[in-house]
Short mmCIF file of C-alpha atoms in Angstrom, two decimals:
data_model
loop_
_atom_site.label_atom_id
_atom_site.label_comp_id
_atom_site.label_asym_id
_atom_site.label_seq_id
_atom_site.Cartn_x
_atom_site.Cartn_y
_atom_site.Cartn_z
CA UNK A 609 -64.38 34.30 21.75
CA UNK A 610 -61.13 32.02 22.08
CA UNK A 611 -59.09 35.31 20.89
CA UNK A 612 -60.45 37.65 23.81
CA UNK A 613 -59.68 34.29 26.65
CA UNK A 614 -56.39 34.53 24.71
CA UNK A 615 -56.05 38.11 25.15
CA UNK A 616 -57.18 37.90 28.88
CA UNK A 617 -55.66 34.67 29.63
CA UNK A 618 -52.13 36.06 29.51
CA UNK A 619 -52.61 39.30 31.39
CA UNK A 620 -54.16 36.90 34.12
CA UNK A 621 -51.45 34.59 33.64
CA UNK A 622 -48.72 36.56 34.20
CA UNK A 623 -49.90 38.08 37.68
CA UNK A 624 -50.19 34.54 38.61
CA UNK A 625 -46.32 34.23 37.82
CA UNK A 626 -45.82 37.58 39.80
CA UNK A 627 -47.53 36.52 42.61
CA UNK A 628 -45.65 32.96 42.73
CA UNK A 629 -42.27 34.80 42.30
CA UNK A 630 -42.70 38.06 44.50
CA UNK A 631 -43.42 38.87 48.21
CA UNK A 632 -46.96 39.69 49.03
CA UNK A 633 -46.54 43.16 49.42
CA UNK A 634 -44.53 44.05 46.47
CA UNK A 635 -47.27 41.82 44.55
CA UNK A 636 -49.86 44.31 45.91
CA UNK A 637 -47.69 47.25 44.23
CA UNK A 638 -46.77 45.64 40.73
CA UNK A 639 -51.02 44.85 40.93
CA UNK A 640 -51.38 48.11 41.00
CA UNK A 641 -50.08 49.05 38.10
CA UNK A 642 -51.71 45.96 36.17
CA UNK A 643 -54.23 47.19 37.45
CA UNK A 644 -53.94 50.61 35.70
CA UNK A 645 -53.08 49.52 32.82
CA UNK A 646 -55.84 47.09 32.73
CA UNK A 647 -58.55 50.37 33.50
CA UNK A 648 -56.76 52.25 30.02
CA UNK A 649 -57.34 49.10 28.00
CA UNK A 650 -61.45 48.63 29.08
CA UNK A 651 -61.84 52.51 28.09
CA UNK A 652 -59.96 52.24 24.83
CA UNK A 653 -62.29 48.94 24.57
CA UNK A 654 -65.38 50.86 24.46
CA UNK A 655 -64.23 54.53 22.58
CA UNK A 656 -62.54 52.71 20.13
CA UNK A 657 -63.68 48.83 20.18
CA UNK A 658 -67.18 49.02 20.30
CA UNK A 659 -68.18 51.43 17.44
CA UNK A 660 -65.63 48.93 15.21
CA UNK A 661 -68.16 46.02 16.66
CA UNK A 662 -71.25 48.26 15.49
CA UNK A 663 -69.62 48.79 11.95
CA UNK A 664 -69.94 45.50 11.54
CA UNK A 665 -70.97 44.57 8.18
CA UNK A 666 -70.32 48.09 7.10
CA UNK A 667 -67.55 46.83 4.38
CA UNK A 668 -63.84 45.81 4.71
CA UNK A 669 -62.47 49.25 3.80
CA UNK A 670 -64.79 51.04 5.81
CA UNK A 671 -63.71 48.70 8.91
CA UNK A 672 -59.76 49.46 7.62
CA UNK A 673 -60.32 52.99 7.81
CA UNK A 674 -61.47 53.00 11.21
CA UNK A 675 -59.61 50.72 12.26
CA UNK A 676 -56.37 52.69 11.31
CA UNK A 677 -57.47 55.43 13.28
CA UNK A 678 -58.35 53.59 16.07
CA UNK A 679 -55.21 52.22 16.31
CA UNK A 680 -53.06 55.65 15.61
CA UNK A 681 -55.48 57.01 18.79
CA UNK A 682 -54.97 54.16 20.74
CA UNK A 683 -51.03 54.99 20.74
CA UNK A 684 -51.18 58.85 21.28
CA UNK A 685 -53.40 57.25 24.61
CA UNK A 686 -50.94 54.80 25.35
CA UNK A 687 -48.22 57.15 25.89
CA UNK A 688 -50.23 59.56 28.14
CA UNK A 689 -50.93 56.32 30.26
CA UNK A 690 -47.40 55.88 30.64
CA UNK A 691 -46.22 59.09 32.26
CA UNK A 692 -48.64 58.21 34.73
CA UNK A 693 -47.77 54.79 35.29
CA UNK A 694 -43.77 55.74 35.69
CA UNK A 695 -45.66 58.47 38.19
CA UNK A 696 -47.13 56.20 40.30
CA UNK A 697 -44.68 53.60 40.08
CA UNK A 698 -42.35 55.95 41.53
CA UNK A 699 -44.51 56.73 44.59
CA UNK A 700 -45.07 52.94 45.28
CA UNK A 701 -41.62 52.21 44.99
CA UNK A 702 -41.75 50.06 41.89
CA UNK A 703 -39.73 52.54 39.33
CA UNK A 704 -38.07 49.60 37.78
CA UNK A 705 -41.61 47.72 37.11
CA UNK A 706 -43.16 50.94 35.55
CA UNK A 707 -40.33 52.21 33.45
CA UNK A 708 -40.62 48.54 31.25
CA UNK A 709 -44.68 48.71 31.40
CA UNK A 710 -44.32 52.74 30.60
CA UNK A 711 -42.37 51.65 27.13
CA UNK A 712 -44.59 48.89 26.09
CA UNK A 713 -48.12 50.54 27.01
CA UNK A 714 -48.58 52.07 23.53
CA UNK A 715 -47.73 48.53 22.01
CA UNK A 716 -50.34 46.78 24.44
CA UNK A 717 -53.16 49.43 23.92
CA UNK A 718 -52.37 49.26 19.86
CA UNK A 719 -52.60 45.50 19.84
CA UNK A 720 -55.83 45.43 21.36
CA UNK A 721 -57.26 48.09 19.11
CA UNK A 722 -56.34 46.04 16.23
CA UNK A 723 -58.07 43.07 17.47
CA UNK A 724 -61.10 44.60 17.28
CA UNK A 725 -60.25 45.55 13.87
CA UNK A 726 -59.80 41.97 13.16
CA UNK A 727 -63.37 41.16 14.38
CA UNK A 728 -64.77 43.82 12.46
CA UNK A 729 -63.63 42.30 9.46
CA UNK A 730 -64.90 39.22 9.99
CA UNK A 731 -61.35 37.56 10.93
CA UNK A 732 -60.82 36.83 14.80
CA UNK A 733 -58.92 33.77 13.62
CA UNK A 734 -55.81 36.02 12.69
CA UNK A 735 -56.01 37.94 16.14
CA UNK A 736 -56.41 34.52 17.71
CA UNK A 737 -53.12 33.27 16.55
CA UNK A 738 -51.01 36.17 18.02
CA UNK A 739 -52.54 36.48 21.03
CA UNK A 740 -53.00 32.34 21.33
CA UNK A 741 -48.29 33.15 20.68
CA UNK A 742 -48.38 35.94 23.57
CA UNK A 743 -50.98 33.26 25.86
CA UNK A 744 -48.10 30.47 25.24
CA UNK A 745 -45.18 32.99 26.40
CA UNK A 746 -47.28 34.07 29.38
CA UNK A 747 -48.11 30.54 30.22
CA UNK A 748 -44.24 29.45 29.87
CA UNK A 749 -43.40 31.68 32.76
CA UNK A 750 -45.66 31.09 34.69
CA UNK A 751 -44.53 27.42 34.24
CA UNK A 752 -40.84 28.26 35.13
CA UNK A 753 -42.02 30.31 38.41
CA UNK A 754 -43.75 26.99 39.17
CA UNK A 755 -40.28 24.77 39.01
CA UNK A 756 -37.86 27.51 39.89
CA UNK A 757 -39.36 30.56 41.49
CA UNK A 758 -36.02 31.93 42.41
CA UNK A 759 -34.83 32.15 38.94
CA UNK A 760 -37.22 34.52 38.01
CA UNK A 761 -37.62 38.06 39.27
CA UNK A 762 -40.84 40.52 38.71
CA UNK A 763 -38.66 42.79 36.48
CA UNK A 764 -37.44 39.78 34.21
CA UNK A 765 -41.41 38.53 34.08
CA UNK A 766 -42.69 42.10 33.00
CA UNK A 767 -39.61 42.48 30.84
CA UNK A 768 -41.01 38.94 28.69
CA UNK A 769 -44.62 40.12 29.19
CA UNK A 770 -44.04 43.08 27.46
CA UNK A 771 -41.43 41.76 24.76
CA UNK A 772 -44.40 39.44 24.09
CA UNK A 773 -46.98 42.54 23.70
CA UNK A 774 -44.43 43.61 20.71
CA UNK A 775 -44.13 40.44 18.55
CA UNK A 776 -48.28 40.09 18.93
CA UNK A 777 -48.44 43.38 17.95
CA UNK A 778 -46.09 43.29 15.00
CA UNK A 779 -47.37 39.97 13.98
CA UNK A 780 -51.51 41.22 13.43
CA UNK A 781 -50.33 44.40 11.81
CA UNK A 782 -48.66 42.01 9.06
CA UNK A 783 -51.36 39.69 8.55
CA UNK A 784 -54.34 41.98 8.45
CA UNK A 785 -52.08 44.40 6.17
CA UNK A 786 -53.12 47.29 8.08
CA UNK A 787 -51.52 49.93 10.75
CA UNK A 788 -52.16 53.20 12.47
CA UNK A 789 -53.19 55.72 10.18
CA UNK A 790 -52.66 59.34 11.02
CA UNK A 791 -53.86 62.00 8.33
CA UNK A 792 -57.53 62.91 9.30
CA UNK A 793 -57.52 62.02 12.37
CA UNK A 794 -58.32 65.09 14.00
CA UNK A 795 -62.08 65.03 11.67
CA UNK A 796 -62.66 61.60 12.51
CA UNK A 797 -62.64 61.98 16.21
CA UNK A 798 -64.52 64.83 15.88
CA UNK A 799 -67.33 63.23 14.30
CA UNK A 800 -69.40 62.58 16.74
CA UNK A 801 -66.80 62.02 19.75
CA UNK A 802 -69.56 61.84 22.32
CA UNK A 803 -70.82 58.75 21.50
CA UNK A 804 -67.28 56.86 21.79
CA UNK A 805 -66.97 59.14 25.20
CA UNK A 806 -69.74 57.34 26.48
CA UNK A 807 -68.56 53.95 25.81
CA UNK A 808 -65.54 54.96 26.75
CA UNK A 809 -66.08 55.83 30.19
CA UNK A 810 -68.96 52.95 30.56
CA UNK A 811 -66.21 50.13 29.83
CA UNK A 812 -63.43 52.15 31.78
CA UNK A 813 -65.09 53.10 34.78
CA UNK A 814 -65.19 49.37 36.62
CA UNK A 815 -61.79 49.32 36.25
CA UNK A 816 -60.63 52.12 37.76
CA UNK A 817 -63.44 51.42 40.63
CA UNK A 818 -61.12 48.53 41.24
CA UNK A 819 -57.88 50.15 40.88
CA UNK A 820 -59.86 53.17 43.71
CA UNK A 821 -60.72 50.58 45.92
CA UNK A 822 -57.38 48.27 45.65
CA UNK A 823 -56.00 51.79 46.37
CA UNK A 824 -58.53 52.35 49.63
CA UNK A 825 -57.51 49.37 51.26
CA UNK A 826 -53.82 49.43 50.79
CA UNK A 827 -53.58 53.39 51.89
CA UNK A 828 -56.00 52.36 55.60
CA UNK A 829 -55.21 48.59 55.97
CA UNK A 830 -51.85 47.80 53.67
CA UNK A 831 -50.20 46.47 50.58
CA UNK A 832 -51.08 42.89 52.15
CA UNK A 833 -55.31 43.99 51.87
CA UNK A 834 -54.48 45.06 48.42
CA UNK A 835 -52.44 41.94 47.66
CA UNK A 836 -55.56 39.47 49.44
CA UNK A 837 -58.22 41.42 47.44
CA UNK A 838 -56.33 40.88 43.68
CA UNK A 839 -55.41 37.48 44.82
CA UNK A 840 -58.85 36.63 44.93
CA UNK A 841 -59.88 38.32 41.69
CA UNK A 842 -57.14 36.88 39.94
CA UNK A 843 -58.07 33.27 41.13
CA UNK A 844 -61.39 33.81 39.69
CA UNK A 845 -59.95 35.25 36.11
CA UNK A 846 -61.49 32.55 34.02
CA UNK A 847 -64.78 33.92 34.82
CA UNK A 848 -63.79 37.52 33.91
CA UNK A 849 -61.99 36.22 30.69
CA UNK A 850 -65.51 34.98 29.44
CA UNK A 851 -67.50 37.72 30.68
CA UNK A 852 -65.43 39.96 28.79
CA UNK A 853 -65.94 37.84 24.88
CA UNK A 854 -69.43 38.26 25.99
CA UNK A 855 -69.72 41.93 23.97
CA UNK A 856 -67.61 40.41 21.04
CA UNK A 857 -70.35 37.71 20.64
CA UNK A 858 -73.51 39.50 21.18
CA UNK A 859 -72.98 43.53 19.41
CA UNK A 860 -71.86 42.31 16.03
CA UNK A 861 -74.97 39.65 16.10
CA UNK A 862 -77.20 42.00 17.27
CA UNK A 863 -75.70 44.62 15.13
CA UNK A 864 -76.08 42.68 11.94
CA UNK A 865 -79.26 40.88 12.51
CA UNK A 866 -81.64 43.18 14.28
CA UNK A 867 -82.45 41.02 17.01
CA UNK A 868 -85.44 42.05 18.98
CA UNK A 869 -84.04 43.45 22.21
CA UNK A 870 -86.12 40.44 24.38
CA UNK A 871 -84.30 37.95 22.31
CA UNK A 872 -81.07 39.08 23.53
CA UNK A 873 -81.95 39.05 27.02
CA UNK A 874 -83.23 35.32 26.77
CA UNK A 875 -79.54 34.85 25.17
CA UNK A 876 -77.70 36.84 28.12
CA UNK A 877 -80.16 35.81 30.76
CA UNK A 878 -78.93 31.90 30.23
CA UNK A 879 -75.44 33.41 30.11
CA UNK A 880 -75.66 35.09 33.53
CA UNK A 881 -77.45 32.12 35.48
CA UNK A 882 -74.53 29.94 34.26
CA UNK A 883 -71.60 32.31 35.00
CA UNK A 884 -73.06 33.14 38.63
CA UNK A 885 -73.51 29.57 39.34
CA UNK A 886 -70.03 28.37 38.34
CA UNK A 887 -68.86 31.94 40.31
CA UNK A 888 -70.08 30.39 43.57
CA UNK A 889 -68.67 27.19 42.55
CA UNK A 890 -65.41 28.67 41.88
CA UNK A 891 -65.54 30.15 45.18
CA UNK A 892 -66.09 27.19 47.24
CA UNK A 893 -63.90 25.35 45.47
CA UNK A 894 -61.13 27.87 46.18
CA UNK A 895 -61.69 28.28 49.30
CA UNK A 896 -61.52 24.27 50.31
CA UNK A 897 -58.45 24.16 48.29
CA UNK A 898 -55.25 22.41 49.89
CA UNK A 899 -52.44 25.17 50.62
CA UNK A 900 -50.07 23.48 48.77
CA UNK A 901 -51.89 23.14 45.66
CA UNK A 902 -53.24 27.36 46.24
CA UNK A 903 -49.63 28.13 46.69
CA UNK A 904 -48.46 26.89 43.22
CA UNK A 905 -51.52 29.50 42.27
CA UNK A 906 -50.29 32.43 44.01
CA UNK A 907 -47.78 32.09 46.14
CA UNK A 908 -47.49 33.28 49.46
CA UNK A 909 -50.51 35.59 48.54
CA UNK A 910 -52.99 32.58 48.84
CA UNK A 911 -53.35 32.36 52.49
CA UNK A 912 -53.94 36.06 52.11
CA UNK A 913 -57.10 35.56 49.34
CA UNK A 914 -58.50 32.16 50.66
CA UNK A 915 -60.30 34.00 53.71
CA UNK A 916 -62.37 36.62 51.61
CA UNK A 917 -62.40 34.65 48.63
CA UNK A 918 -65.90 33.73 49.11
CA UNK A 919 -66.78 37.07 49.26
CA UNK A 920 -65.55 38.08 45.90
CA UNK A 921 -66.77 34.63 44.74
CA UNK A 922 -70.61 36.08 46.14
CA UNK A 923 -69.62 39.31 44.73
CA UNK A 924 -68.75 37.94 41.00
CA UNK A 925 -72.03 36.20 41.55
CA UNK A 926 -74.53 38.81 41.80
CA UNK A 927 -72.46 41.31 39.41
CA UNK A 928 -72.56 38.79 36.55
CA UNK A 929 -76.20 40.16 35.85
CA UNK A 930 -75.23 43.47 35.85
CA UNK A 931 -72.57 43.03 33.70
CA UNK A 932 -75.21 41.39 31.24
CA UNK A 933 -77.56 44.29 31.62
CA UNK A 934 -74.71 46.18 30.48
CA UNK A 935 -74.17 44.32 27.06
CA UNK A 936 -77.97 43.85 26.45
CA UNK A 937 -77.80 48.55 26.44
CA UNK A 938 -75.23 48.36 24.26
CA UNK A 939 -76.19 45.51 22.00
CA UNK A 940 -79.50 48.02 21.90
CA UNK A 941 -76.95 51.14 21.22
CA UNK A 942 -78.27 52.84 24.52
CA UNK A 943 -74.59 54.26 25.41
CA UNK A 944 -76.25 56.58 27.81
CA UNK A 945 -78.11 54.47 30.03
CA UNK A 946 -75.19 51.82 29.97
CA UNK A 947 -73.14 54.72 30.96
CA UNK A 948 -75.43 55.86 33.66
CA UNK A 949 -76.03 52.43 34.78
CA UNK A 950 -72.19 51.71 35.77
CA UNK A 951 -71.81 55.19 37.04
CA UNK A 952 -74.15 54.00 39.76
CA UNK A 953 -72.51 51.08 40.59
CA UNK A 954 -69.14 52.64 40.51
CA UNK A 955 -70.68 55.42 42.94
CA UNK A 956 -72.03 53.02 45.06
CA UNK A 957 -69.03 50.94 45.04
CA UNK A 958 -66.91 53.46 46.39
CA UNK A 959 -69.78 54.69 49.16
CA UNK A 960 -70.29 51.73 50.63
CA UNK A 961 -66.57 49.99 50.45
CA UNK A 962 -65.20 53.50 52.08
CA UNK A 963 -68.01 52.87 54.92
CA UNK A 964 -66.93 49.67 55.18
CA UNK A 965 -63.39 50.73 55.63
CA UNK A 966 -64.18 53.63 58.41
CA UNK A 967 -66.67 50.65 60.57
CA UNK A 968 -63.38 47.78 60.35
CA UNK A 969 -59.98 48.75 58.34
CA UNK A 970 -59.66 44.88 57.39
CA UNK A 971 -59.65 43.26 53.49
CA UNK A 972 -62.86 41.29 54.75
CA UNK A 973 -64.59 44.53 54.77
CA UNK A 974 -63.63 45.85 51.78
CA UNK A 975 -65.05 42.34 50.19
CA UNK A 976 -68.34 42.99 52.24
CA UNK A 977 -69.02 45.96 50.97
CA UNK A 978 -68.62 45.47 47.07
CA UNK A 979 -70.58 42.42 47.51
CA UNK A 980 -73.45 44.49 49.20
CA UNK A 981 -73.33 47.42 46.60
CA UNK A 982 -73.18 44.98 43.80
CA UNK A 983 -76.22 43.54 45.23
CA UNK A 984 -78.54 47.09 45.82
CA UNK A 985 -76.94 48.04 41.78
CA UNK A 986 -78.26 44.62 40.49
CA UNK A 987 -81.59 44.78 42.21
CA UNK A 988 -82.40 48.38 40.98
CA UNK A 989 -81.14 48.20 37.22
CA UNK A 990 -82.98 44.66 36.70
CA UNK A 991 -86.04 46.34 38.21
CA UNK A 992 -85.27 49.94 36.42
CA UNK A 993 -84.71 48.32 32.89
CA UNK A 994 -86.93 45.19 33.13
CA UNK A 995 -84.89 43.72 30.09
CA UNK A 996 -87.12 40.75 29.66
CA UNK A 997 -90.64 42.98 29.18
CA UNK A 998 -91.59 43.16 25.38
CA UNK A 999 -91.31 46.69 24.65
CA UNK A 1000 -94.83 48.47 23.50
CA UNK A 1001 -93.62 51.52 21.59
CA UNK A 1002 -89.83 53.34 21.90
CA UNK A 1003 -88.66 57.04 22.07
CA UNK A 1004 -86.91 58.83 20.02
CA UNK A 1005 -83.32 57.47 19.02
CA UNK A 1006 -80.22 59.32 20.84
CA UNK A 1007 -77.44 60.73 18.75
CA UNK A 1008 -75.62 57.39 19.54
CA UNK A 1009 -78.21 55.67 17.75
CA UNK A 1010 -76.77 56.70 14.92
CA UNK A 1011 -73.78 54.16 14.73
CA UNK A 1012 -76.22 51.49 13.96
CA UNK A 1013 -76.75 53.77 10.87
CA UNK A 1014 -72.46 53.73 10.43
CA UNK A 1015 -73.83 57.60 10.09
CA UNK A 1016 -70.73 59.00 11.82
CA UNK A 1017 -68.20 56.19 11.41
CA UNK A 1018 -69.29 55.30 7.32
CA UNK A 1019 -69.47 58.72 5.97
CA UNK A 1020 -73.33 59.11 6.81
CA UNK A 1021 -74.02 56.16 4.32
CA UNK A 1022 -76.52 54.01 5.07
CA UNK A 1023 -75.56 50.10 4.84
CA UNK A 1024 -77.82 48.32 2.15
CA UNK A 1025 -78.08 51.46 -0.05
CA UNK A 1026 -74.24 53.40 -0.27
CA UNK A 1027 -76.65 56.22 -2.20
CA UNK A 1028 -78.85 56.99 0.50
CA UNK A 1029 -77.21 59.79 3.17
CA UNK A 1030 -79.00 59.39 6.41
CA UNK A 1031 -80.33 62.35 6.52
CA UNK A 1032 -82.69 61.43 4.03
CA UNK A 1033 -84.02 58.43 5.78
CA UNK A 1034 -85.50 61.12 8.51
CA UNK A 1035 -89.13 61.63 7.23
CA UNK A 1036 -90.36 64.29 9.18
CA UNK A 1037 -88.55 63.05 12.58
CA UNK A 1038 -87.93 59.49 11.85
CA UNK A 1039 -84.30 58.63 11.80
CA UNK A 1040 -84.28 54.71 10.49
CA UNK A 1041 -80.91 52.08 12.09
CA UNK A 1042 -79.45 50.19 9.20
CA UNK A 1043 -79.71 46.64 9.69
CA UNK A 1044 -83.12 46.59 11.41
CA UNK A 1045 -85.69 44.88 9.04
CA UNK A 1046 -88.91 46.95 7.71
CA UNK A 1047 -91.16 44.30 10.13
CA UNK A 1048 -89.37 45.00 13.59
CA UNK A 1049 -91.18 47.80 15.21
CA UNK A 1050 -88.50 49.03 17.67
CA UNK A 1051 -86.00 51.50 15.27
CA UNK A 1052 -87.81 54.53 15.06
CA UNK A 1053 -91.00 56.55 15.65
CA UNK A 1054 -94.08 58.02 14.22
CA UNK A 1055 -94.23 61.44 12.68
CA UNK A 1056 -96.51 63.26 12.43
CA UNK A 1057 -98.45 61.72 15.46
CA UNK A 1058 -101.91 61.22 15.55
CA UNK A 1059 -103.79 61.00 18.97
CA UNK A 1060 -107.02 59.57 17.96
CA UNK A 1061 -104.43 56.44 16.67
CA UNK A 1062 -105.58 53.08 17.95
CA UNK A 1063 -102.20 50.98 19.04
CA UNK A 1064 -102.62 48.60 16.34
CA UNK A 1065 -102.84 51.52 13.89
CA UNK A 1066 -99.74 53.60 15.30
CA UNK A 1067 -97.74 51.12 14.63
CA UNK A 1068 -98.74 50.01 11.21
CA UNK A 1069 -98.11 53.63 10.30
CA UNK A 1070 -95.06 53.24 11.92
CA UNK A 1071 -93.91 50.06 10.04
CA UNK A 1072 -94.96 51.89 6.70
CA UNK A 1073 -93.12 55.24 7.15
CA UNK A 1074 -89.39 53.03 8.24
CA UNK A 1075 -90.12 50.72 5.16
CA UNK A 1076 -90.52 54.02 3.31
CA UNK A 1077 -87.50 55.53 4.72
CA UNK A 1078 -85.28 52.24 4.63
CA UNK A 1079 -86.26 51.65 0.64
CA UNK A 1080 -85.22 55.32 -0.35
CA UNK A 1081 -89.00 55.83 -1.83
#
């Protein structure tokens, strides 16, 4: 956990320094293309991150191998990500800005892969120490901009930002003795590329729903509703940081324990009570906050943020149980309702923001509306899911299922028993998760069925065919 606040910490860090050191509205552009870069790294977080956090346990050289070629794919993506960030730094006027992001995006996008990598192997203390190096660097200048904001300039800040990116990057390779690894790469994205898809999308698309409507408000109100919206976000970064270690915590558990899915939402449900209530802290807090004081936060962009800040304060709020619903599907493996689930939101995001916009072209409005679909999103998936019900019997696994299995990211071995292919744990339709004790009842079904089964019966047979299955017999 303290290596992903690291690893958020400075990327929140340094638009604080931006925001002390530039004008509001050329803030609004360089957030813009944070803000794009930021949407690459939560897709590459799911395709690539979370399947490493499911092989958990899998074995070291398993977790090298993938690793490797997550971080070779994670470079090819970075420089496709950087022809369009020099695109649309050129149409907002920020060339200079995008040309120095452009040429470290591959380096950012690789670093993060390898963190995961890190975790996977059981070692986040090695990825905490370069990103705790780039968190000190980030935190340095945004020191300076506090005692001489004039000596800085945005291009010098992203220039150190990114130099920063390098040596972390450089510096994990070393320790962890690994690096992008190229030969085969082709066959292992192929195996099974749906299921990192998925993820892929899931984690990416709440990002670029804030880059769309960051985007919405600066093209019908201006860069200073952009500027006021990020401010506001960016002042409430802390909570984001720890929302986003949530996953690293609660997969690899999961993953390796076979916790019973209501356990996990007793786990996340405490978690989401506590972030929402220190969100509408936050918010108040922020908003009684002497100008001064907000000033040495962000600048000129404060009195901007302070009057919607409650908003986004109400918004953060009610998402932060969405967001857990989100890591209790995926600590479950169900990519495609997880998926699904933020496609709504991100849908609804957009609707409702864009009426917004057309009834009052004002920042306020924009706020209104993401706090109001956030609200209609939470509502239906908490009632939709009903995460805290013990489940009576499950379906059929999806494909995805399978990575609990390390079927398509371990060579279709099954962890406990290297000798056992997964295909031979399917007895007649039953396809058993690795990690997932013979006495849990929620990995698998019953095949042949057998209607004149009593309840208590179906599932005995059920415990005795995955106990069958998991043993090899």
């Amino acid at each position: 956990m303290l290596d992903q606040i690291f690893s958020s910490a400075s990327n929140g860090l340094i638009l604080f320094a931006l925001a002390v050191v530039a004008a509001p509205n050329d803030f609004g552009r360089i957030a813009l293309l944070f803000t794009l870069l930021a949407a690459t790294i939560g897709v590459l977080r799911g395709a690539l991150g979370t399947p490493l956090l499911l092989a958990a346990g899998s074995g070291n050289a398993s977790v090298l191998r993938h690793g490797g070629y997550s971080v070779a794919a994670a470079g090819i993506a970075g420089v496709a990500v950087s022809v369009a960030l020099i695109a649309t730094g050129a149409l907002l006027g920020t060339l200079n800005e995008s040309l120095l992001m452009a040429a470290t995006v591959p380096v950012v996008l690789m670093q993060d892969t390898l963190r995961y990598t890190a975790i996977g192997l059981g070692r986040p203390h090695l990825a905490a120490m370069w990103d705790g190096l780039w968190f000190l660097g980030s935190a340095a200048f945004w020191i300076i901009a506090w005692l001489n904001p004039a000596g800085l300039s945005p291009n010098g800040l992203v220039f150190g930002w990114c130099a920063l990116a390098v040596i972390a990057l450089i510096g994990l390779a070393f320790t962890l003795g690994t690096g992008p690894r190229v030969r085969g790469l082709w066959k292992w994205f192929s195996d099974d590329p749906w299921h990192r898809v998925r993820y892929g999308v899931d984690s990416g698309l709440e990002q670029v729903s804030v880059f769309l409507v960051l985007g919405l408000a600066g093209l019908y109100v201006g860069e200073n509703a952009s500027a006021a919206l990020r401010g506001s976000a960016a002042a409430l970064a802390p909570l984001a940081i720890i929302g986003s270690a949530l996953p690293l915590l609660v997969i690899p558990e999961t993953a390796r324990n076979g916790r019973p899915p209501t356990e996990t939402w007793r786990v996340l449900m405490k978690v989401a009570a506590l972030t929402s209530s220190i969100a509408l802290l936050s918010g108040v807090l922020i908003r009684v906050l002497p100008q001064s004081w907000g000033r040495l936060i962000l600048g000129d962009t404060f009195e901007l943020s302070r009057h919607i800040v409650l908003l986004i304060a109400g918004e953060y709020t009610v998402a932060a149980w969405l967001f857990v619903i989100g890591v209790y599907l995926k600590s479950q493996n169900r990519s495609t309702e997880a998926l699904l689930t933020k496609s709504v939101f991100v849908a609804t995001t957009l609707l409702v923001t864009a009426c917004a916009l057309a009834v009052d072209r004002s920042a306020l409005s924009v706020a209104l509306g993401m706090l109001i679909a956030s609200t209609l999103v939470t509502l239906g998936a908490l009632s939709w899911f009903v995460p805290w019900r013990e489940p009576r019997t499950q379906g059929p696994l999806e494909p995805s299922h399978r990575t609990l299995g390390q079927s398509s990211l371990d060579e279709h071995r099954l962890k406990g028993n290297t000798h056992v292919p997964v295909e031979e744990a399917h007895r007649g339709g039953s396809l058993v998760a690795a990690g997932v004790p013979c006495q849990e009842s929620h990995a698998a079904i019953v095949w042949p069925p057998d209607l004149g089964d009593s309840q208590h019966h179906a599932d005995h047979r059920y415990r005795r065919q995955t106990c069958d299955a998991w043993r090899g017999n």
